């Protein structure tokens, strides 16, 4: 493929902990690469040097002085850097972007999980739009499933738990509610997938949808 001709696709993966987003994002990355496309895998938080420092603060277990609004602003600061330095330049030069978490997580975790959607809903939308430099994915795959079952997958991991993984089940149920609410509000872009399916089955569904979008570009 002549690289000047590639019209990039921007794909976002969202979901709660253990939903398999990262697995599917990497499978799609490999598939697009296999088609000869220029593509990057990118995730939030922490994909820039400064963003990585923000990530360390956000994910460490002991961070009692960070209130929900501060937490939201830190995720958005990370996003603003991410779009400036990674996502926007890549899309502009015709590279596909496979994004693992973005605004969908902010509205689920900080909006629903922490309750900011009720007190700062409009502010959240305005700040987030600015952080994204008005860019929006072509498609958003939400890997949905019962948090109780999905959390069992991450329980098996030996790595140290993040501040979010240490939250109680009620918090994870709120996140799910937040993701579903967003998917219902924007059916054109959000695709809900049953995260409990086999990885290869999910990948086939995702690839089919992405191929359809690529044909229309
Ligand atoms: N956060 C936020 O609060 N606000 C924001 O705006 C943003 C993020 C952007 C980042 O954590 C944290 O930041 C995150 C939300 C919050 N919460 N936490 N913790 P992270 O970057 O360290 O990790 P993560 O994004 O949460 O990833 P994850 O949940 O740990 O993993 P995942 O991407 O959903 O799943 P996975 O790594 O692909 O798979 C997990 C395990 O399940 C693994 O062993 C796989 O082999 C297995 N797996 C995957 N798919 C399947 C299927 N289909 N069947 C069976 N087993 C599977």
mmCIF file of C-alpha atoms and ligand atoms in Angstrom:
data_model
loop_
_atom_site.group_PDB
_atom_site.id
_atom_site.type_symbol
_atom_site.label_atom_id
_atom_site.label_comp_id
_atom_site.label_asym_id
_atom_site.label_seq_id
_atom_site.Cartn_x
_atom_site.Cartn_y
_atom_site.Cartn_z
ATOM 1 C CA UNK A 1 0.000 0.000 0.000
ATOM 2 C CA UNK A 2 1.359 3.413 -0.962
ATOM 3 C CA UNK A 3 1.604 5.005 2.457
ATOM 4 C CA UNK A 4 0.586 8.472 1.287
ATOM 5 C CA UNK A 5 -2.802 7.045 0.326
ATOM 6 C CA UNK A 6 -3.740 5.461 3.652
ATOM 7 C CA UNK A 7 -6.750 7.072 5.308
ATOM 8 C CA UNK A 8 -6.215 6.327 8.983
ATOM 9 C CA UNK A 9 -8.675 4.639 11.277
ATOM 10 C CA UNK A 10 -8.943 5.615 14.948
ATOM 11 C CA UNK A 11 -10.188 2.702 17.061
ATOM 12 C CA UNK A 12 -10.827 2.900 20.794
ATOM 13 C CA UNK A 13 -11.116 -0.028 23.221
ATOM 14 C CA UNK A 14 -12.933 0.506 26.500
ATOM 15 C CA UNK A 15 -14.002 -1.663 29.401
ATOM 16 C CA UNK A 16 -13.567 -2.391 33.071
ATOM 17 C CA UNK A 17 -10.643 -4.181 34.635
ATOM 18 C CA UNK A 18 -9.904 -7.589 33.165
ATOM 19 C CA UNK A 19 -12.318 -7.071 30.277
ATOM 20 C CA UNK A 20 -9.667 -8.043 27.725
ATOM 21 C CA UNK A 21 -9.318 -4.649 25.992
ATOM 22 C CA UNK A 22 -5.567 -4.839 25.813
ATOM 23 C CA UNK A 23 -5.684 -8.369 24.385
ATOM 24 C CA UNK A 24 -8.117 -7.272 21.655
ATOM 25 C CA UNK A 25 -6.246 -4.030 20.949
ATOM 26 C CA UNK A 26 -3.058 -6.007 20.324
ATOM 27 C CA UNK A 27 -4.842 -8.571 18.143
ATOM 28 C CA UNK A 28 -6.268 -5.769 16.009
ATOM 29 C CA UNK A 29 -2.882 -4.068 15.857
ATOM 30 C CA UNK A 30 -1.384 -7.298 14.492
ATOM 31 C CA UNK A 31 -4.189 -7.740 11.971
ATOM 32 C CA UNK A 32 -3.854 -4.198 10.595
ATOM 33 C CA UNK A 33 -0.086 -4.524 10.468
ATOM 34 C CA UNK A 34 -0.573 -7.802 8.573
ATOM 35 C CA UNK A 35 -2.663 -5.909 6.001
ATOM 36 C CA UNK A 36 0.367 -3.693 5.400
ATOM 37 C CA UNK A 37 -1.088 -0.675 7.207
ATOM 38 C CA UNK A 38 0.892 1.776 9.307
ATOM 39 C CA UNK A 39 -0.519 1.482 12.805
ATOM 40 C CA UNK A 40 0.326 2.258 16.418
ATOM 41 C CA UNK A 41 -0.951 0.820 19.678
ATOM 42 C CA UNK A 42 -1.329 3.509 22.316
ATOM 43 C CA UNK A 43 -2.762 3.502 25.828
ATOM 44 C CA UNK A 44 -3.791 5.837 28.639
ATOM 45 C CA UNK A 45 -2.736 6.866 31.127
ATOM 46 C CA UNK A 46 1.010 7.240 30.746
ATOM 47 C CA UNK A 47 2.072 7.095 27.108
ATOM 48 C CA UNK A 48 4.207 10.262 27.218
ATOM 49 C CA UNK A 49 7.159 11.010 29.529
ATOM 50 C CA UNK A 50 5.199 13.461 31.672
ATOM 51 C CA UNK A 51 2.073 11.316 31.348
ATOM 52 C CA UNK A 52 3.981 8.383 32.803
ATOM 53 C CA UNK A 53 4.737 10.461 35.908
ATOM 54 C CA UNK A 54 1.033 11.348 36.167
ATOM 55 C CA UNK A 55 0.152 7.641 35.806
ATOM 56 C CA UNK A 56 2.442 6.744 38.706
ATOM 57 C CA UNK A 57 0.632 9.217 40.951
ATOM 58 C CA UNK A 58 -2.831 8.064 39.834
ATOM 59 C CA UNK A 59 -2.329 4.332 40.141
ATOM 60 C CA UNK A 60 -0.399 4.086 43.382
ATOM 61 C CA UNK A 61 -2.482 2.591 46.159
ATOM 62 C CA UNK A 62 -1.835 5.309 48.795
ATOM 63 C CA UNK A 63 -2.975 8.625 47.383
ATOM 64 C CA UNK A 64 -5.550 9.863 49.855
ATOM 65 C CA UNK A 65 -5.078 13.557 49.140
ATOM 66 C CA UNK A 66 -6.346 13.250 45.548
ATOM 67 C CA UNK A 67 -10.041 14.167 45.419
ATOM 68 C CA UNK A 68 -12.262 13.155 42.428
ATOM 69 C CA UNK A 69 -11.960 16.498 40.605
ATOM 70 C CA UNK A 70 -8.171 16.447 40.896
ATOM 71 C CA UNK A 71 -8.151 12.839 39.696
ATOM 72 C CA UNK A 72 -10.241 13.830 36.658
ATOM 73 C CA UNK A 73 -7.960 16.781 35.855
ATOM 74 C CA UNK A 74 -4.872 14.589 36.088
ATOM 75 C CA UNK A 75 -6.334 12.049 33.634
ATOM 76 C CA UNK A 76 -7.218 14.932 31.321
ATOM 77 C CA UNK A 77 -3.728 16.434 31.594
ATOM 78 C CA UNK A 78 -2.346 13.050 30.590
ATOM 79 C CA UNK A 79 -4.848 12.941 27.679
ATOM 80 C CA UNK A 80 -3.978 16.406 26.456
ATOM 81 C CA UNK A 81 -0.310 15.395 26.266
ATOM 82 C CA UNK A 82 -1.227 12.097 24.629
ATOM 83 C CA UNK A 83 -3.270 13.727 21.855
ATOM 84 C CA UNK A 84 -0.673 16.461 21.299
ATOM 85 C CA UNK A 85 2.337 14.181 21.136
ATOM 86 C CA UNK A 86 1.008 10.801 19.982
ATOM 87 C CA UNK A 87 -2.516 10.599 18.602
ATOM 88 C CA UNK A 88 -2.992 13.830 16.615
ATOM 89 C CA UNK A 89 0.350 13.726 14.773
ATOM 90 C CA UNK A 90 -0.112 10.031 13.930
ATOM 91 C CA UNK A 91 -3.620 10.492 12.522
ATOM 92 C CA UNK A 92 -2.426 13.548 10.596
ATOM 93 C CA UNK A 93 0.317 11.570 8.895
ATOM 94 C CA UNK A 94 -2.072 8.756 8.021
ATOM 95 C CA UNK A 95 -1.217 6.222 10.713
ATOM 96 C CA UNK A 96 -3.954 4.084 12.256
ATOM 97 C CA UNK A 97 -4.316 4.532 16.016
ATOM 98 C CA UNK A 98 -5.455 1.641 18.212
ATOM 99 C CA UNK A 99 -6.217 3.271 21.530
ATOM 100 C CA UNK A 100 -6.519 1.346 24.816
ATOM 101 C CA UNK A 101 -8.698 3.497 27.107
ATOM 102 C CA UNK A 102 -9.548 7.182 26.644
ATOM 103 C CA UNK A 103 -12.529 9.403 27.466
ATOM 104 C CA UNK A 104 -14.880 6.434 27.882
ATOM 105 C CA UNK A 105 -12.885 5.448 30.957
ATOM 106 C CA UNK A 106 -12.924 8.985 32.305
ATOM 107 C CA UNK A 107 -16.697 9.230 32.115
ATOM 108 C CA UNK A 108 -17.084 5.737 33.591
ATOM 109 C CA UNK A 109 -14.467 5.972 36.387
ATOM 110 C CA UNK A 110 -14.450 9.642 37.326
ATOM 111 C CA UNK A 111 -17.964 10.429 36.057
ATOM 112 C CA UNK A 112 -19.936 7.454 37.365
ATOM 113 C CA UNK A 113 -17.486 5.765 39.730
ATOM 114 C CA UNK A 114 -16.532 8.941 41.586
ATOM 115 C CA UNK A 115 -19.855 10.683 40.904
ATOM 116 C CA UNK A 116 -18.499 13.722 39.051
ATOM 117 C CA UNK A 117 -21.019 13.345 36.241
ATOM 118 C CA UNK A 118 -23.689 14.662 38.632
ATOM 119 C CA UNK A 119 -21.751 17.641 39.933
ATOM 120 C CA UNK A 120 -19.413 18.530 37.033
ATOM 121 C CA UNK A 121 -20.939 16.884 33.938
ATOM 122 C CA UNK A 122 -20.680 19.919 31.646
ATOM 123 C CA UNK A 123 -17.202 20.796 32.815
ATOM 124 C CA UNK A 124 -16.083 17.204 32.177
ATOM 125 C CA UNK A 125 -17.391 17.300 28.608
ATOM 126 C CA UNK A 126 -15.779 20.659 27.814
ATOM 127 C CA UNK A 127 -12.384 19.795 29.290
ATOM 128 C CA UNK A 128 -12.356 16.392 27.649
ATOM 129 C CA UNK A 129 -13.196 17.788 24.204
ATOM 130 C CA UNK A 130 -10.319 20.246 24.546
ATOM 131 C CA UNK A 131 -7.910 17.506 25.676
ATOM 132 C CA UNK A 132 -8.868 15.418 22.652
ATOM 133 C CA UNK A 133 -8.290 18.407 20.343
ATOM 134 C CA UNK A 134 -11.828 17.671 19.070
ATOM 135 C CA UNK A 135 -10.710 14.309 17.669
ATOM 136 C CA UNK A 136 -13.076 11.358 18.039
ATOM 137 C CA UNK A 137 -12.669 7.641 17.250
ATOM 138 C CA UNK A 138 -14.252 6.008 14.194
ATOM 139 C CA UNK A 139 -15.424 3.195 16.439
ATOM 140 C CA UNK A 140 -15.396 2.382 20.160
ATOM 141 C CA UNK A 141 -15.423 -1.275 21.231
ATOM 142 C CA UNK A 142 -16.741 -1.712 24.763
ATOM 143 C CA UNK A 143 -15.935 -5.112 26.238
ATOM 144 C CA UNK A 144 -18.746 -5.667 28.659
ATOM 145 C CA UNK A 145 -19.240 -8.307 31.310
ATOM 146 C CA UNK A 146 -20.151 -8.969 34.924
ATOM 147 C CA UNK A 147 -17.360 -7.252 36.933
ATOM 148 C CA UNK A 148 -17.335 -10.142 39.400
ATOM 149 C CA UNK A 149 -16.258 -12.516 36.614
ATOM 150 C CA UNK A 150 -13.885 -10.081 34.893
ATOM 151 C CA UNK A 151 -12.118 -9.155 38.125
ATOM 152 C CA UNK A 152 -11.294 -12.838 38.651
ATOM 153 C CA UNK A 153 -9.023 -12.564 35.619
ATOM 154 C CA UNK A 154 -6.951 -9.792 37.183
ATOM 155 C CA UNK A 155 -6.965 -11.467 40.605
ATOM 156 C CA UNK A 156 -4.811 -14.181 39.055
ATOM 157 C CA UNK A 157 -2.111 -11.662 38.147
ATOM 158 C CA UNK A 158 0.909 -11.385 40.391
ATOM 159 C CA UNK A 159 1.556 -7.650 39.734
ATOM 160 C CA UNK A 160 0.767 -5.114 42.469
ATOM 161 C CA UNK A 161 -2.868 -3.930 42.464
ATOM 162 C CA UNK A 162 -3.653 -0.379 41.293
ATOM 163 C CA UNK A 163 -5.761 2.074 43.296
ATOM 164 C CA UNK A 164 -8.694 1.225 40.985
ATOM 165 C CA UNK A 165 -8.333 -2.539 41.254
ATOM 166 C CA UNK A 166 -8.519 -2.167 45.022
ATOM 167 C CA UNK A 167 -11.980 -0.577 44.826
ATOM 168 C CA UNK A 168 -15.002 -2.589 46.011
ATOM 169 C CA UNK A 169 -17.370 -4.442 43.659
ATOM 170 C CA UNK A 170 -19.997 -1.660 43.967
ATOM 171 C CA UNK A 171 -17.525 0.738 42.327
ATOM 172 C CA UNK A 172 -16.957 -1.651 39.406
ATOM 173 C CA UNK A 173 -20.715 -2.055 38.962
ATOM 174 C CA UNK A 174 -20.994 1.741 38.703
ATOM 175 C CA UNK A 175 -18.294 1.776 36.047
ATOM 176 C CA UNK A 176 -20.245 -0.739 34.013
ATOM 177 C CA UNK A 177 -23.313 1.477 34.304
ATOM 178 C CA UNK A 178 -21.224 4.422 33.108
ATOM 179 C CA UNK A 179 -19.900 2.573 30.057
ATOM 180 C CA UNK A 180 -23.374 1.303 29.131
ATOM 181 C CA UNK A 181 -24.854 4.815 29.464
ATOM 182 C CA UNK A 182 -22.251 6.196 27.054
ATOM 183 C CA UNK A 183 -22.812 3.349 24.583
ATOM 184 C CA UNK A 184 -26.547 4.011 24.614
ATOM 185 C CA UNK A 185 -26.033 7.721 24.016
ATOM 186 C CA UNK A 186 -23.833 7.213 20.950
ATOM 187 C CA UNK A 187 -24.933 4.049 19.179
ATOM 188 C CA UNK A 188 -23.272 5.205 15.956
ATOM 189 C CA UNK A 189 -19.767 4.774 17.392
ATOM 190 C CA UNK A 190 -20.055 2.446 20.403
ATOM 191 C CA UNK A 191 -20.186 -1.318 19.879
ATOM 192 C CA UNK A 192 -20.963 -3.440 22.939
ATOM 193 C CA UNK A 193 -19.294 -6.854 22.924
ATOM 194 C CA UNK A 194 -19.706 -9.678 25.407
ATOM 195 C CA UNK A 195 -16.278 -9.804 27.065
ATOM 196 C CA UNK A 196 -16.852 -13.380 28.234
ATOM 197 C CA UNK A 197 -16.547 -14.743 24.710
ATOM 198 C CA UNK A 198 -13.358 -16.441 23.536
ATOM 199 C CA UNK A 199 -10.639 -13.976 22.452
ATOM 200 C CA UNK A 200 -10.596 -15.247 18.829
ATOM 201 C CA UNK A 201 -14.387 -14.893 18.550
ATOM 202 C CA UNK A 202 -14.200 -11.291 19.769
ATOM 203 C CA UNK A 203 -11.320 -10.572 17.429
ATOM 204 C CA UNK A 204 -13.269 -11.811 14.397
ATOM 205 C CA UNK A 205 -16.224 -9.569 15.279
ATOM 206 C CA UNK A 206 -13.957 -6.573 15.794
ATOM 207 C CA UNK A 207 -12.067 -7.177 12.581
ATOM 208 C CA UNK A 208 -15.299 -7.479 10.604
ATOM 209 C CA UNK A 209 -16.491 -4.107 11.893
ATOM 210 C CA UNK A 210 -13.127 -2.429 11.299
ATOM 211 C CA UNK A 211 -12.898 -3.836 7.759
ATOM 212 C CA UNK A 212 -16.334 -2.392 6.998
ATOM 213 C CA UNK A 213 -15.217 1.063 8.164
ATOM 214 C CA UNK A 214 -11.983 0.824 6.175
ATOM 215 C CA UNK A 215 -13.946 0.042 2.996
ATOM 216 C CA UNK A 216 -15.980 3.224 3.458
ATOM 217 C CA UNK A 217 -12.885 5.416 3.893
HETATM 218 N N1 LIG B 1 -8.518 5.178 34.336
HETATM 219 C C1 LIG B 1 -9.392 6.116 34.862
HETATM 220 O O1 LIG B 1 -9.827 5.999 36.000
HETATM 221 N N2 LIG B 1 -9.748 7.182 34.089
HETATM 222 C C2 LIG B 1 -9.273 7.371 32.831
HETATM 223 O O2 LIG B 1 -9.620 8.369 32.194
HETATM 224 C C3 LIG B 1 -8.366 6.385 32.301
HETATM 225 C C4 LIG B 1 -8.019 5.305 33.082
HETATM 226 C C5 LIG B 1 -7.804 6.558 30.923
HETATM 227 C C6 LIG B 1 -5.316 2.111 34.156
HETATM 228 O O3 LIG B 1 -4.933 0.850 34.455
HETATM 229 C C7 LIG B 1 -6.346 2.509 35.197
HETATM 230 O O4 LIG B 1 -6.691 3.889 35.032
HETATM 231 C C8 LIG B 1 -7.606 1.742 34.986
HETATM 232 C C9 LIG B 1 -8.697 2.764 34.806
HETATM 233 C C10 LIG B 1 -8.087 4.054 35.176
HETATM 234 N N3 LIG B 1 -7.928 0.975 36.120
HETATM 235 N N4 LIG B 1 -7.203 0.151 36.686
HETATM 236 N N5 LIG B 1 -6.580 -0.553 37.240
HETATM 237 P P1 LIG B 1 -3.963 -0.027 33.593
HETATM 238 O O5 LIG B 1 -3.499 0.731 32.387
HETATM 239 O O6 LIG B 1 -2.895 -0.544 34.497
HETATM 240 O O7 LIG B 1 -4.792 -1.285 33.219
HETATM 241 P P2 LIG B 1 -6.175 -1.516 32.554
HETATM 242 O O8 LIG B 1 -6.355 -0.626 31.393
HETATM 243 O O9 LIG B 1 -7.209 -1.475 33.601
HETATM 244 O O10 LIG B 1 -6.032 -2.983 31.986
HETATM 245 P P3 LIG B 1 -6.560 -4.311 32.656
HETATM 246 O O11 LIG B 1 -7.958 -4.239 33.102
HETATM 247 O O12 LIG B 1 -5.588 -4.684 33.676
HETATM 248 O O13 LIG B 1 -6.589 -5.279 31.560
HETATM 249 P P4 LIG B 1 -7.528 -5.393 30.245
HETATM 250 O O14 LIG B 1 -6.856 -4.558 29.206
HETATM 251 O O15 LIG B 1 -8.940 -5.163 30.418
HETATM 252 O O16 LIG B 1 -7.435 -6.915 29.964
HETATM 253 P P5 LIG B 1 -6.249 -7.803 29.342
HETATM 254 O O17 LIG B 1 -4.900 -7.354 29.889
HETATM 255 O O18 LIG B 1 -6.386 -7.901 27.894
HETATM 256 O O19 LIG B 1 -6.673 -9.193 29.974
HETATM 257 C C11 LIG B 1 -6.705 -9.434 31.363
HETATM 258 C C12 LIG B 1 -6.532 -10.956 31.602
HETATM 259 O O20 LIG B 1 -7.635 -11.658 31.041
HETATM 260 C C13 LIG B 1 -5.285 -11.553 30.930
HETATM 261 O O21 LIG B 1 -4.777 -12.555 31.741
HETATM 262 C C14 LIG B 1 -5.806 -12.119 29.619
HETATM 263 O O22 LIG B 1 -5.056 -13.173 29.142
HETATM 264 C C15 LIG B 1 -7.202 -12.567 30.019
HETATM 265 N N6 LIG B 1 -8.189 -12.454 28.926
HETATM 266 C C16 LIG B 1 -8.270 -11.484 27.993
HETATM 267 N N7 LIG B 1 -9.316 -11.692 27.163
HETATM 268 C C17 LIG B 1 -9.909 -12.826 27.581
HETATM 269 C C18 LIG B 1 -11.056 -13.554 27.139
HETATM 270 N N8 LIG B 1 -11.800 -13.137 26.112
HETATM 271 N N9 LIG B 1 -11.392 -14.668 27.815
HETATM 272 C C19 LIG B 1 -10.666 -15.072 28.883
HETATM 273 N N10 LIG B 1 -9.557 -14.447 29.364
HETATM 274 C C20 LIG B 1 -9.188 -13.320 28.721
#
